[in-house]
Short mmCIF file of C-alpha atoms and ligand atoms in Angstrom, two decimals:
data_model
loop_
_atom_site.label_atom_id
_atom_site.label_comp_id
_atom_site.label_asym_id
_atom_site.label_seq_id
_atom_site.Cartn_x
_atom_site.Cartn_y
_atom_site.Cartn_z
CA MET A 1 -0.68 -16.67 20.82
CA THR A 2 -0.85 -13.43 18.84
CA LEU A 3 -0.87 -13.90 15.10
CA PRO A 4 2.50 -13.19 13.44
CA ILE A 5 2.00 -9.95 11.52
CA ILE A 6 4.68 -7.88 9.79
CA THR A 7 3.65 -4.38 8.74
CA ILE A 8 5.48 -2.39 6.05
CA ASP A 9 4.48 1.27 5.74
CA GLY A 10 5.83 4.31 3.93
CA PRO A 11 5.14 6.65 0.99
CA SER A 12 4.82 5.54 -2.64
CA GLY A 13 7.91 4.40 -4.51
CA VAL A 14 9.98 3.40 -1.46
CA GLY A 15 9.98 -0.26 -2.49
CA LYS A 16 7.36 -1.43 0.05
CA GLY A 17 5.52 -3.64 -2.43
CA THR A 18 8.64 -5.46 -3.62
CA LEU A 19 9.90 -5.91 -0.06
CA ALA A 20 6.48 -7.04 1.23
CA GLN A 21 6.19 -9.69 -1.48
CA TRP A 22 9.72 -10.88 -0.80
CA VAL A 23 8.98 -11.15 2.96
CA ALA A 24 5.71 -13.00 2.23
CA CYS A 25 7.64 -15.48 0.04
CA LYS A 26 10.42 -15.93 2.60
CA THR A 27 8.02 -16.51 5.53
CA GLY A 28 5.17 -18.23 3.67
CA PHE A 29 2.77 -15.64 5.14
CA HIS A 30 -0.31 -14.17 3.45
CA PHE A 31 0.08 -10.79 1.77
CA LEU A 32 -2.15 -7.73 2.03
CA ASP A 33 -1.64 -4.91 -0.50
CA SER A 34 -3.91 -2.40 1.24
CA GLY A 35 -3.18 0.27 -1.39
CA ALA A 36 -4.80 -2.01 -3.98
CA ILE A 37 -8.04 -1.87 -1.96
CA TYR A 38 -8.00 1.96 -2.04
CA ARG A 39 -7.12 1.81 -5.73
CA ALA A 40 -10.00 -0.62 -6.41
CA LEU A 41 -12.32 1.80 -4.63
CA ALA A 42 -10.99 4.64 -6.79
CA TYR A 43 -11.59 2.47 -9.86
CA GLY A 44 -15.19 1.99 -8.67
CA VAL A 45 -15.62 5.74 -8.15
CA LEU A 46 -14.51 6.35 -11.74
CA ALA A 47 -16.55 3.45 -13.16
CA GLU A 48 -19.71 4.53 -11.32
CA GLU A 49 -18.98 8.18 -12.22
CA LEU A 50 -19.22 9.29 -8.59
CA SER A 51 -17.95 12.69 -7.54
CA VAL A 52 -14.95 12.54 -5.15
CA ASP A 53 -16.98 14.82 -2.87
CA SER A 54 -19.89 12.34 -2.52
CA VAL A 55 -18.78 11.00 0.85
CA ALA A 56 -21.99 9.02 1.54
CA GLU A 57 -21.99 7.30 -1.87
CA ILE A 58 -18.26 6.49 -1.73
CA THR A 59 -18.63 5.14 1.82
CA ASP A 60 -21.53 2.92 0.63
CA LEU A 61 -19.35 1.65 -2.19
CA ALA A 62 -16.46 1.01 0.25
CA GLN A 63 -18.79 -1.00 2.50
CA GLN A 64 -19.73 -3.41 -0.27
CA LEU A 65 -16.70 -3.03 -2.52
CA PRO A 66 -16.77 -5.96 -4.97
CA VAL A 67 -12.97 -6.43 -4.91
CA ARG A 68 -11.29 -9.85 -4.90
CA PHE A 69 -7.64 -10.86 -4.94
CA LEU A 70 -6.63 -13.95 -6.87
CA ALA A 71 -2.89 -14.67 -6.67
CA THR A 72 -1.35 -11.47 -8.12
CA SER A 73 -4.56 -10.33 -9.88
CA VAL A 74 -7.18 -7.89 -8.62
CA PHE A 75 -10.82 -8.24 -9.66
CA TYR A 76 -13.65 -5.70 -9.44
CA ALA A 77 -16.87 -7.70 -9.65
CA GLU A 78 -15.90 -10.12 -12.46
CA GLN A 79 -13.50 -7.75 -14.19
CA ASP A 80 -9.71 -8.07 -13.99
CA ILE A 81 -8.52 -4.56 -13.05
CA THR A 82 -4.90 -5.45 -12.18
CA ALA A 83 -3.43 -3.12 -14.82
CA GLN A 84 -6.06 -0.36 -14.66
CA ILE A 85 -5.55 0.34 -10.95
CA ARG A 86 -1.84 1.13 -11.51
CA THR A 87 -2.51 4.24 -13.62
CA GLU A 88 -1.71 7.75 -12.32
CA ALA A 89 -5.41 8.70 -12.77
CA VAL A 90 -6.54 5.95 -10.38
CA ALA A 91 -3.70 6.76 -7.94
CA ALA A 92 -4.83 10.40 -7.74
CA ILE A 93 -8.44 9.43 -6.91
CA ALA A 94 -7.24 6.71 -4.47
CA SER A 95 -5.32 9.31 -2.50
CA GLN A 96 -8.44 11.51 -2.31
CA VAL A 97 -10.88 8.78 -1.22
CA ALA A 98 -8.27 7.48 1.27
CA ALA A 99 -8.52 10.82 3.08
CA ILE A 100 -12.21 10.22 3.95
CA ALA A 101 -12.50 8.97 7.56
CA GLN A 102 -15.74 7.02 6.93
CA VAL A 103 -14.13 5.24 3.98
CA ARG A 104 -11.13 4.16 6.08
CA GLU A 105 -13.47 2.90 8.81
CA ALA A 106 -15.53 0.97 6.24
CA LEU A 107 -12.40 -0.79 4.93
CA LEU A 108 -10.93 -1.75 8.33
CA ALA A 109 -12.66 -5.12 8.79
CA ARG A 110 -11.89 -6.15 5.22
CA GLN A 111 -8.18 -5.51 5.80
CA ARG A 112 -8.11 -7.23 9.21
CA ALA A 113 -9.72 -10.34 7.69
CA PHE A 114 -6.40 -10.99 5.91
CA ALA A 115 -4.78 -11.77 9.27
CA GLN A 116 -4.81 -15.57 9.17
CA LEU A 117 -2.38 -18.35 10.00
CA PRO A 118 0.45 -18.86 9.32
CA GLY A 119 0.79 -15.05 9.39
CA LEU A 120 0.47 -11.85 7.39
CA VAL A 121 2.67 -9.29 5.69
CA ALA A 122 0.67 -6.05 5.36
CA ASP A 123 1.79 -3.25 3.04
CA GLY A 124 0.34 0.28 3.24
CA ARG A 125 0.38 3.60 5.05
CA ASP A 126 -1.32 2.87 8.39
CA MET A 127 -0.73 -0.86 8.80
CA GLY A 128 1.45 -0.44 11.90
CA THR A 129 -0.41 2.52 13.39
CA VAL A 130 -4.12 1.77 12.85
CA VAL A 131 -4.94 -1.55 11.19
CA PHE A 132 -2.49 -3.85 13.02
CA PRO A 133 -1.04 -1.79 15.91
CA GLU A 134 -0.25 -5.01 17.80
CA ALA A 135 2.04 -6.35 15.04
CA PRO A 136 5.33 -7.62 16.53
CA LEU A 137 7.44 -6.37 13.60
CA LYS A 138 6.81 -3.00 11.97
CA LEU A 139 8.95 -1.55 9.21
CA TYR A 140 8.76 2.02 7.93
CA LEU A 141 10.50 2.74 4.62
CA THR A 142 11.53 6.19 3.42
CA ALA A 143 13.38 7.59 0.37
CA SER A 144 13.84 11.00 -1.25
CA ALA A 145 11.04 12.20 -3.58
CA GLU A 146 13.45 12.31 -6.54
CA ILE A 147 14.54 8.71 -6.21
CA ARG A 148 10.93 7.57 -5.70
CA ALA A 149 9.86 9.44 -8.85
CA GLN A 150 12.77 7.89 -10.79
CA ARG A 151 11.70 4.41 -9.68
CA ARG A 152 8.11 5.15 -10.74
CA VAL A 153 9.28 6.39 -14.16
CA LYS A 154 11.34 3.22 -14.62
CA GLN A 155 8.29 1.13 -13.70
CA LEU A 156 6.12 3.03 -16.21
CA LYS A 157 8.79 2.71 -18.94
CA ASN A 158 8.92 -1.04 -18.32
CA GLN A 159 5.18 -1.06 -18.97
CA GLY A 160 5.77 0.84 -22.21
CA ILE A 161 4.30 4.08 -20.83
CA ASP A 162 6.19 7.32 -21.58
CA ALA A 163 6.57 9.40 -18.43
CA ASN A 164 7.45 12.98 -17.67
CA ILE A 165 9.83 13.03 -14.66
CA PRO A 166 9.07 16.57 -13.36
CA GLN A 167 5.32 15.83 -13.59
CA ILE A 168 5.72 12.50 -11.76
CA ILE A 169 7.79 14.20 -9.00
CA GLN A 170 5.07 16.82 -8.64
CA ASP A 171 2.32 14.14 -8.47
CA ILE A 172 4.26 12.06 -5.92
CA VAL A 173 4.93 15.07 -3.69
CA ALA A 174 1.23 16.13 -3.88
CA ARG A 175 -0.01 12.62 -3.00
CA ASP A 176 2.47 12.25 -0.11
CA GLU A 177 1.45 15.65 1.20
CA ARG A 178 -2.24 14.62 1.12
CA ASP A 179 -1.50 11.21 2.70
CA ALA A 180 0.70 12.73 5.41
CA THR A 181 -1.52 15.65 6.39
CA ARG A 182 -4.97 14.04 6.35
CA LYS A 183 -6.77 13.94 9.70
CA THR A 184 -7.51 10.21 9.74
CA ALA A 185 -4.65 7.72 9.79
CA PRO A 186 -2.04 10.02 8.27
CA LEU A 187 1.13 8.54 6.83
CA VAL A 188 3.36 8.35 9.88
CA ALA A 189 5.73 5.78 11.35
CA ALA A 190 4.54 3.79 14.38
CA GLN A 191 6.57 4.61 17.49
CA ASP A 192 8.01 1.10 17.57
CA ALA A 193 8.70 0.87 13.82
CA VAL A 194 12.15 0.06 12.45
CA MET A 195 13.04 2.84 9.98
CA ILE A 196 14.83 1.98 6.74
CA ASP A 197 15.94 4.76 4.36
CA THR A 198 16.06 3.12 0.91
CA THR A 199 17.35 6.19 -1.01
CA GLU A 200 20.82 4.72 -1.46
CA LEU A 201 19.97 1.05 -1.05
CA SER A 202 19.31 -1.58 -3.69
CA ILE A 203 16.27 -3.77 -3.15
CA GLU A 204 18.67 -6.65 -2.39
CA ALA A 205 20.26 -4.61 0.41
CA VAL A 206 16.82 -3.76 1.88
CA CYS A 207 15.84 -7.44 1.77
CA GLN A 208 19.12 -8.41 3.44
CA GLN A 209 18.57 -5.90 6.25
CA THR A 210 15.00 -7.14 6.68
CA GLU A 211 16.11 -10.78 6.71
CA SER A 212 18.29 -10.06 9.75
CA LEU A 213 15.24 -8.58 11.50
CA LEU A 214 13.13 -11.62 10.59
CA TRP A 215 15.71 -13.92 12.24
CA GLU A 216 16.07 -11.61 15.24
CA LYS A 217 12.30 -11.52 15.82
CA GLY A 218 11.88 -15.29 15.35
CA PHE A 219 9.94 -15.15 12.07
CA LEU A 220 12.55 -17.45 10.51
CA SER A 221 14.05 -20.48 12.16
O1 DC B 301 0.39 2.14 -1.98
P1 DC B 301 -0.46 2.66 -3.10
O2 DC B 301 0.24 3.69 -3.94
O3 DC B 301 -1.03 1.55 -3.93
O4 DC B 301 -1.71 3.39 -2.40
C1 DC B 301 -2.71 4.04 -3.15
C2 DC B 301 -3.29 5.19 -2.33
O5 DC B 301 -4.00 4.68 -1.21
C3 DC B 301 -2.24 6.18 -1.78
O6 DC B 301 -2.63 7.51 -2.08
C4 DC B 301 -2.28 6.00 -0.31
C5 DC B 301 -3.57 5.30 -0.02
N1 DC B 301 -3.41 4.29 1.02
C6 DC B 301 -3.80 4.62 2.29
O7 DC B 301 -4.24 5.74 2.54
N2 DC B 301 -3.70 3.70 3.29
C7 DC B 301 -3.21 2.48 3.04
N3 DC B 301 -3.12 1.60 4.03
C8 DC B 301 -2.77 2.15 1.74
C9 DC B 301 -2.87 3.08 0.74
#
C-alpha cells in the first residue's frame, strides 16, 4: 500500500499553511511545513553569519541542520525560533538558500522522513513535483499578488508589526519570481495537481472545496 500523502503547493500568501493544517486536523495525518525547514536554515545562515554565496558552508549546515518541530513550535538546537523565522528578513534569505540545488538535495531525506502512518499533509513549493511525486492527492493554490500581500499585511498587523503594503507587494513578487525561475525544483504545479484559485475565496470555501476532494479520493470515510 502506498502511504496516503496530500501535497499542497503554491506561492506565499495563498493560504497553503492554513489549509494544510486544517487538512491534517481533518484526516489525523502528520504535517510537514517544508518552508519552515528552509526558514530554519536561513535563520542558521544569519546566526552563523554565513554569506548567502557560501554554497559549501550552507550545504554543510543543511546536512546537519539542528531543527526540530514540537507541536506548533520550531527549535534550532535548543532555541525556540518559531517567531523569528516568520520575519521578512528570514524569508528573504530562505528564498535565496532555497535556490541552491545542493541545499535542496541535502534537505530531501529530512522532508521524506515525515511520511509516516497514518499519512502526511505536506505544504511547500515542490511537494507534489519533487519530494512526493507519487502522492495520490496534489493541490496547487494560486492567488493574485495584491491579495497575497494584503493577507500578509493583515498577518503582520495581528502580530503588532506595522507593514508597508507597496513594499510587501514588491517583496512577495521578488520572492515568487526567484522561487519560480530557479533551476532546481522551481515553483510549478504538478501535472496531476488540482488547481484552486483562492483570490476570491474565503478560507472556509477553500476548505469546503478540499473536503469534497478528500471524500472523493477516499481520505475520509
Ligand atoms: O512557505 P514559506 O514562505 O515558509 O517558504 C519560505 C521559503 O522557502 C520561500 O522562499 C520558498 C522556499 N521553499 C521552497 O523553496 N521549497 C519548499 N518546499 C518550501 C519553501
